C-alpha positions as a Python dict, from the first residue, in 0.01 Angstrom:
ca = {
    (1, 'X'): (0, 0, 0),
    (2, 'X'): (-63, -209, -62),
    (3, 'X'): (-397, -394, -121),
    (4, 'X'): (-637, -609, -309),
    (5, 'X'): (-836, -284, -529),
    (6, 'X'): (-759, 63, -510),
    (7, 'X'): (-617, 198, -173),
    (8, 'X'): (-865, 402, -43),
    (9, 'X'): (-1181, 219, -216),
    (10, 'X'): (-1011, -109, -33),
    (11, 'X'): (-989, 150, 308),
    (12, 'X'): (-1374, 244, 283),
    (13, 'X'): (-1463, -166, 279),
    (14, 'X'): (-1214, -238, 577),
    (15, 'X'): (-1420, 8, 759),
    (16, 'X'): (-1721, -132, 670),
    (17, 'X'): (-1611, -488, 729),
    (18, 'X'): (-1398, -386, 1020),
    (19, 'X'): (-1350, -703, 1236),
    (20, 'X'): (-1476, -944, 1018),
    (21, 'X'): (-1186, -1129, 951),
    (22, 'X'): (-944, -1298, 1182),
    (23, 'X'): (-800, -1552, 987),
    (24, 'X'): (-534, -1770, 970),
    (25, 'X'): (-300, -1568, 1236),
    (26, 'X'): (-420, -1758, 1564),
    (27, 'X'): (-154, -1951, 1659),
    (28, 'X'): (118, -1967, 1880),
    (29, 'X'): (378, -1679, 1863),
    (30, 'X'): (679, -1900, 2031),
    (31, 'X'): (911, -1936, 1738),
    (32, 'X'): (960, -2317, 1791),
    (33, 'X'): (582, -2414, 1691),
    (34, 'X'): (650, -2487, 1351),
    (35, 'X'): (895, -2760, 1330),
    (36, 'X'): (834, -2799, 945),
    (37, 'X'): (1185, -2884, 792),
    (38, 'X'): (1022, -2867, 428),
    (39, 'X'): (1186, -2650, 180),
    (40, 'X'): (1514, -2654, -10),
    (41, 'X'): (1740, -2315, -26),
    (42, 'X'): (1654, -2107, -324),
    (43, 'X'): (1858, -1935, -566),
    (44, 'X'): (1874, -1672, -846),
    (45, 'X'): (1515, -1573, -880),
    (46, 'X'): (1249, -1318, -726),
    (47, 'X'): (1008, -1368, -448),
    (48, 'X'): (642, -1191, -527),
    (49, 'X'): (443, -1102, -234),
    (50, 'X'): (45, -1147, -347),
    (51, 'X'): (-250, -950, -144),
    (52, 'X'): (-507, -1223, -342),
    (53, 'X'): (-859, -1132, -322),
    (54, 'X'): (-1000, -943, -44),
    (55, 'X'): (-1174, -1177, 194),
    (56, 'X'): (-1078, -1454, 4),
    (57, 'X'): (-787, -1583, 268),
    (58, 'X'): (-585, -1631, -44),
    (59, 'X'): (-244, -1444, -16),
    (60, 'X'): (63, -1590, -174),
    (61, 'X'): (430, -1594, -190),
    (62, 'X'): (550, -1666, -548),
    (63, 'X'): (870, -1748, -687),
    (64, 'X'): (1019, -1701, -1008),
    (65, 'X'): (1320, -1908, -1118),
    (66, 'X'): (1544, -1736, -1335),
    (67, 'X'): (1733, -2021, -1445),
    (68, 'X'): (1427, -2262, -1542),
    (69, 'X'): (1202, -1916, -1596),
    (70, 'X'): (924, -2106, -1409),
    (71, 'X'): (681, -1940, -1174),
    (72, 'X'): (574, -2159, -838),
    (73, 'X'): (239, -2021, -732),
    (74, 'X'): (257, -2006, -331),
    (75, 'X'): (540, -2110, -270),
    (76, 'X'): (485, -2054, 96),
    (77, 'X'): (166, -2295, 67),
    (78, 'X'): (376, -2549, -59),
    (79, 'X'): (668, -2531, 188),
    (80, 'X'): (470, -2516, 526),
    (81, 'X'): (125, -2686, 404),
    (82, 'X'): (-61, -2407, 564),
    (83, 'X'): (-172, -2083, 363),
    (84, 'X'): (-24, -1757, 443),
    (85, 'X'): (-368, -1546, 508),
    (86, 'X'): (-579, -1298, 434),
    (87, 'X'): (-425, -952, 290),
    (88, 'X'): (-76, -944, 271),
    (89, 'X'): (32, -589, 296),
    (90, 'X'): (392, -548, 277),
    (91, 'X'): (701, -763, 318),
    (92, 'X'): (1107, -685, 434),
    (93, 'X'): (1406, -850, 441),
    (94, 'X'): (1590, -828, 789),
    (95, 'X'): (1872, -1074, 860),
    (96, 'X'): (1816, -1370, 622),
    (97, 'X'): (1421, -1366, 721),
    (98, 'X'): (1103, -1192, 540),
    (99, 'X'): (872, -1042, 782),
    (100, 'X'): (514, -1020, 635),
    (101, 'X'): (222, -760, 737),
    (102, 'X'): (-105, -947, 719),
    (103, 'X'): (-374, -675, 726),
    (104, 'X'): (-662, -911, 710),
    (105, 'X'): (-502, -1185, 923),
    (106, 'X'): (-407, -926, 1189),
    (107, 'X'): (-68, -1091, 1225),
    (108, 'X'): (326, -1069, 1120),
    (109, 'X'): (401, -1393, 964),
    (110, 'X'): (820, -1465, 931),
    (111, 'X'): (974, -1690, 684),
    (112, 'X'): (1301, -1787, 637),
    (113, 'X'): (1438, -1629, 298),
    (114, 'X'): (1616, -1914, 192),
    (115, 'X'): (1365, -2171, 186),
    (116, 'X'): (1017, -1959, 268),
    (117, 'X'): (974, -2209, 575),
    (118, 'X'): (741, -2067, 823),
    (119, 'X'): (1014, -1976, 1148),
    (120, 'X'): (742, -1754, 1384),
    (121, 'X'): (385, -1618, 1355),
    (122, 'X'): (325, -1330, 1556),
    (123, 'X'): (-10, -1238, 1674),
    (124, 'X'): (-135, -860, 1700),
    (125, 'X'): (-361, -798, 1927),
    (126, 'X'): (-708, -813, 1772),
    (127, 'X'): (-911, -606, 2029),
    (128, 'X'): (-973, -314, 1794),
    (129, 'X'): (-869, -495, 1467),
    (130, 'X'): (-529, -375, 1421),
    (131, 'X'): (-479, -402, 1051),
    (132, 'X'): (-128, -409, 1003),
    (133, 'X'): (-17, -195, 741),
    (134, 'X'): (352, -112, 684),
    (135, 'X'): (714, -239, 794),
    (136, 'X'): (1077, -100, 871),
    (137, 'X'): (1382, -230, 1000),
    (138, 'X'): (1669, -85, 1183),
    (139, 'X'): (1935, -237, 1449),
    (140, 'X'): (1758, -563, 1511),
    (141, 'X'): (1443, -452, 1562),
    (142, 'X'): (1134, -448, 1311),
    (143, 'X'): (889, -170, 1331),
    (144, 'X'): (485, -209, 1266),
    (145, 'X'): (209, 45, 1214),
    (146, 'X'): (-148, -47, 1211),
    (147, 'X'): (-460, 111, 1093),
    (148, 'X'): (-556, 118, 1450),
    (149, 'X'): (-337, 362, 1529),
    (150, 'X'): (-60, 168, 1690),
    (151, 'X'): (321, 124, 1623),
    (152, 'X'): (473, -179, 1704),
    (153, 'X'): (846, -227, 1790),
    (154, 'X'): (959, -625, 1725),
    (155, 'X'): (1254, -805, 1833),
    (156, 'X'): (1370, -947, 1504),
    (157, 'X'): (1584, -1219, 1678),
    (158, 'X'): (1273, -1340, 1944),
    (159, 'X'): (1013, -1262, 1753),
    (160, 'X'): (849, -1045, 2099),
    (161, 'X'): (657, -706, 2039),
    (162, 'X'): (857, -493, 2295),
    (163, 'X'): (684, -203, 2280),
    (164, 'X'): (343, -52, 2159),
    (165, 'X'): (238, 337, 2134),
    (166, 'X'): (38, 549, 1956),
    (167, 'X'): (149, 722, 1571),
    (168, 'X'): (6, 1026, 1718),
    (169, 'X'): (-235, 1048, 1384),
    (170, 'X'): (-488, 861, 1256),
    (171, 'X'): (-462, 522, 1064),
    (172, 'X'): (-61, 522, 1001),
    (173, 'X'): (48, 335, 733),
    (174, 'X'): (405, 423, 536),
    (175, 'X'): (726, 432, 781),
    (176, 'X'): (1060, 457, 750),
    (177, 'X'): (1395, 516, 974),
    (178, 'X'): (1625, 780, 906),
    (179, 'X'): (1903, 1020, 1094),
    (180, 'X'): (1763, 802, 1411),
    (181, 'X'): (1418, 876, 1391),
    (182, 'X'): (1121, 719, 1280),
    (183, 'X'): (883, 885, 1075),
    (184, 'X'): (492, 749, 1065),
    (185, 'X'): (251, 866, 755),
    (186, 'X'): (-59, 908, 921),
    (187, 'X'): (-319, 882, 637),
    (188, 'X'): (-660, 883, 822),
    (189, 'X'): (-763, 668, 511),
    (190, 'X'): (-1053, 467, 727),
    (191, 'X'): (-1193, 821, 793),
    (192, 'X'): (-1245, 875, 403),
    (193, 'X'): (-1258, 1163, 254),
    (194, 'X'): (-1148, 1334, 606),
    (195, 'X'): (-804, 1238, 542),
    (196, 'X'): (-524, 1309, 809),
    (197, 'X'): (-286, 1535, 705),
    (198, 'X'): (35, 1465, 940),
    (199, 'X'): (395, 1273, 976),
    (200, 'X'): (478, 1160, 1314),
    (201, 'X'): (825, 1137, 1417),
    (202, 'X'): (899, 916, 1661),
    (203, 'X'): (1220, 803, 1876),
    (204, 'X'): (1263, 419, 1754),
    (205, 'X'): (1397, 355, 2123),
    (206, 'X'): (1090, 387, 2332),
    (207, 'X'): (842, 518, 2064),
    (208, 'X'): (782, 874, 2245),
    (209, 'X'): (645, 1175, 1981),
    (210, 'X'): (957, 1377, 1917),
    (211, 'X'): (802, 1609, 1648),
    (212, 'X'): (496, 1615, 1425),
    (213, 'X'): (502, 1778, 1084),
    (214, 'X'): (133, 1903, 941),
    (215, 'X'): (-9, 2016, 604),
    (216, 'X'): (20, 1720, 377),
    (217, 'X'): (-293, 1586, 315),
    (218, 'X'): (-291, 1204, 286),
    (219, 'X'): (44, 1096, 339),
    (220, 'X'): (182, 795, 121),
    (221, 'X'): (482, 604, 73),
    (222, 'X'): (795, 721, 242),
    (223, 'X'): (1136, 697, 138),
    (224, 'X'): (1515, 715, 290),
    (225, 'X'): (1760, 968, 88),
    (226, 'X'): (2032, 1016, 257),
    (227, 'X'): (1992, 1267, 544),
    (228, 'X'): (1643, 1354, 419),
    (229, 'X'): (1334, 1163, 319),
    (230, 'X'): (1104, 1172, 42),
    (231, 'X'): (757, 1099, 94),
    (232, 'X'): (428, 1142, -120),
    (233, 'X'): (151, 1379, -66),
    (234, 'X'): (-114, 1196, -228),
    (235, 'X'): (-439, 1420, -157),
    (236, 'X'): (-760, 1343, -286),
    (237, 'X'): (-826, 1003, -497),
    (238, 'X'): (-959, 1055, -862),
    (239, 'X'): (-1146, 741, -964),
    (240, 'X'): (-1185, 844, -1308),
    (241, 'X'): (-802, 788, -1392),
    (242, 'X'): (-720, 588, -1093),
    (243, 'X'): (-497, 833, -1002),
    (244, 'X'): (-394, 1121, -672),
    (245, 'X'): (-502, 1448, -866),
    (246, 'X'): (-299, 1680, -631),
    (247, 'X'): (-69, 1477, -555),
    (248, 'X'): (297, 1597, -471),
    (249, 'X'): (654, 1482, -411),
    (250, 'X'): (803, 1650, -79),
    (251, 'X'): (1148, 1587, 36),
    (252, 'X'): (1216, 1682, 412),
    (253, 'X'): (1517, 1707, 615),
    (254, 'X'): (1531, 1488, 836),
    (255, 'X'): (1683, 1693, 1131),
    (256, 'X'): (1527, 2022, 1089),
    (257, 'X'): (1171, 1884, 954),
    (258, 'X'): (1205, 2184, 671),
    (259, 'X'): (1051, 2103, 318),
    (260, 'X'): (1369, 2098, 96),
    (261, 'X'): (1256, 2021, -206),
    (262, 'X'): (884, 1963, -391),
    (263, 'X'): (716, 1839, -696),
    (264, 'X'): (368, 1886, -822),
    (265, 'X'): (349, 1552, -980),
    (266, 'X'): (70, 1325, -1013),
    (267, 'X'): (213, 1011, -856),
    (268, 'X'): (69, 644, -763),
    (269, 'X'): (360, 510, -643),
    (270, 'X'): (737, 546, -683),
    (271, 'X'): (1089, 444, -565),
    (272, 'X'): (1429, 584, -554),
    (273, 'X'): (1726, 389, -777),
    (274, 'X'): (2058, 538, -822),
    (275, 'X'): (2072, 927, -889),
    (276, 'X'): (1677, 886, -952),
    (277, 'X'): (1340, 892, -824),
    (278, 'X'): (1129, 672, -1045),
    (279, 'X'): (740, 704, -1013),
    (280, 'X'): (426, 553, -1203),
    (281, 'X'): (119, 724, -1279),
    (282, 'X'): (-243, 683, -1483),
    (283, 'X'): (-376, 947, -1714),
    (284, 'X'): (-745, 1016, -1743),
    (285, 'X'): (-747, 743, -2069),
    (286, 'X'): (-604, 492, -1775),
    (287, 'X'): (-274, 477, -1985),
    (288, 'X'): (14, 417, -1737),
    (289, 'X'): (364, 588, -1751),
    (290, 'X'): (696, 541, -1579),
    (291, 'X'): (831, 851, -1542),
    (292, 'X'): (1156, 979, -1341),
    (293, 'X'): (1320, 1334, -1183),
    (294, 'X'): (1675, 1332, -1079),
    (295, 'X'): (1702, 1340, -695),
    (296, 'X'): (1932, 1656, -684),
    (297, 'X'): (1615, 1842, -867),
    (298, 'X'): (1276, 1724, -756),
    (299, 'X'): (1138, 2059, -911),
    (300, 'X'): (1302, 1977, -1294),
    (301, 'X'): (1077, 1880, -1570),
    (302, 'X'): (975, 1495, -1539),
    (303, 'X'): (1091, 1259, -1824),
    (304, 'X'): (1010, 931, -1935),
    (305, 'X'): (1201, 658, -1764),
    (306, 'X'): (1042, 429, -2040),
    (307, 'X'): (899, 556, -2319),
    (308, 'X'): (516, 504, -2358),
    (309, 'X'): (585, 338, -2689),
    (310, 'X'): (820, 92, -2589),
    (311, 'X'): (792, -235, -2575),
    (312, 'X'): (937, -279, -2282),
    (313, 'X'): (652, -106, -2163),
    (314, 'X'): (343, -322, -2390),
    (315, 'X'): (123, -463, -2248),
    (316, 'X'): (158, -304, -1907),
    (317, 'X'): (-223, -266, -1801),
    (318, 'X'): (-217, -148, -1402),
    (319, 'X'): (96, -42, -1223),
    (320, 'X'): (39, -150, -911),
    (321, 'X'): (359, -129, -719),
    (322, 'X'): (732, -12, -781),
    (323, 'X'): (1046, -88, -601),
    (324, 'X'): (1444, -76, -669),
    (325, 'X'): (1704, -279, -533),
    (326, 'X'): (2131, -240, -633),
    (327, 'X'): (2035, -461, -965),
    (328, 'X'): (1710, -436, -1071),
    (329, 'X'): (1360, -213, -1070),
    (330, 'X'): (1034, -401, -1002),
    (331, 'X'): (703, -288, -1120),
    (332, 'X'): (391, -531, -1090),
    (333, 'X'): (71, -543, -1259),
    (334, 'X'): (-263, -569, -1088),
    (335, 'X'): (-448, -613, -1459),
    (336, 'X'): (-785, -617, -1370),
    (337, 'X'): (-739, -683, -987),
    (338, 'X'): (-932, -996, -1003),
    (339, 'X'): (-701, -1226, -1189),
    (340, 'X'): (-356, -1313, -1180),
    (341, 'X'): (-139, -1052, -1226),
    (342, 'X'): (247, -1009, -1355),
    (343, 'X'): (582, -897, -1254),
    (344, 'X'): (809, -700, -1484),
    (345, 'X'): (1170, -671, -1367),
    (346, 'X'): (1377, -382, -1553),
    (347, 'X'): (1723, -315, -1529),
    (348, 'X'): (1853, 51, -1417),
    (349, 'X'): (1846, 200, -1767),
    (350, 'X'): (1447, 63, -1796),
    (351, 'X'): (1545, -207, -2025),
    (352, 'X'): (1283, -532, -1978),
    (353, 'X'): (1485, -848, -1852),
    (354, 'X'): (1222, -1060, -1742),
    (355, 'X'): (828, -1082, -1675),
    (356, 'X'): (628, -1319, -1562),
    (357, 'X'): (258, -1422, -1443),
    (358, 'X'): (220, -1425, -1074),
    (359, 'X'): (-89, -1451, -821),
    (360, 'X'): (-354, -1204, -774),
    (361, 'X'): (-255, -898, -674),
    (362, 'X'): (91, -898, -662),
    (363, 'X'): (293, -616, -451),
    (364, 'X'): (635, -642, -317),
    (365, 'X'): (915, -815, -483),
    (366, 'X'): (1233, -925, -316),
    (367, 'X'): (1559, -1069, -535),
    (368, 'X'): (1691, -1420, -408),
    (369, 'X'): (2063, -1468, -485),
}
């Protein structure tokens, strides 16, 4: 999830100000509407999606070059002579393209991964202030969840929305495809504190409802793990520690929809890396921790992935988002949520490789080879 301030305080603000931000994404959805040819191919670095400040219309995509050890702040603006928009919430790579869910601007921006040049802008119907949230990709289609309760199926080649359907739950966010099924976490985040407690299982072809799994208050991030999904039951939010105080990690068989494993641990965000589940949390003294559990035994005893006294963790203030790929683990630090953030890149042993400043509220990271 991905937000200017902590997730559900942000959700409350979005409810209070719903409909007030229709910025930037008001252009043609024609993929040929932008003939900008600026931008050269980038290599050996990282894109970092940054939300910016809520209501300022200043989200960005930064680029860090490993060779020069320099960060280009808001590369998207420099390449396209136009900003990304309001409250970037999620970014995925699909077929050499970056798809970015713009929650405040009510659109999906599409950029060439090699150059960050804008390829298309896909407006989402603003009738009910949809608030795009999360993205998933499979078989040539990008799937988008929106806080208004809709799921959109977008052709990744033509950029056309080919199907829209309800999620069968309130305020859907995290989505993932596993075993030919689309899993959607229904949060109820705009109805705080009356959260939803369900995960919808949809047919990715026509977005019809296959089943619905209930009993997991305020479900969060979903990750695919073989024939299962692992998701976070966030529960209620504890503002004193900036954590979900009664959270759990749930492993659900994607075919039978039966719970295979569960771990009663405090989790802010998590990722799967090789044979481990690595997660972040903050204690009552606002001290951050990076922990791990073996994927084959989520009910085991959590261990520190990076020792809290390690220099590789020194200076980490507010772990905001954690993700991984075959080479690295990425932790973004939102600091105080109002000034520049930071991105940290670790190898799979937990050793810090790179650390660099970013624009405000960094979230998703994508490696550029």
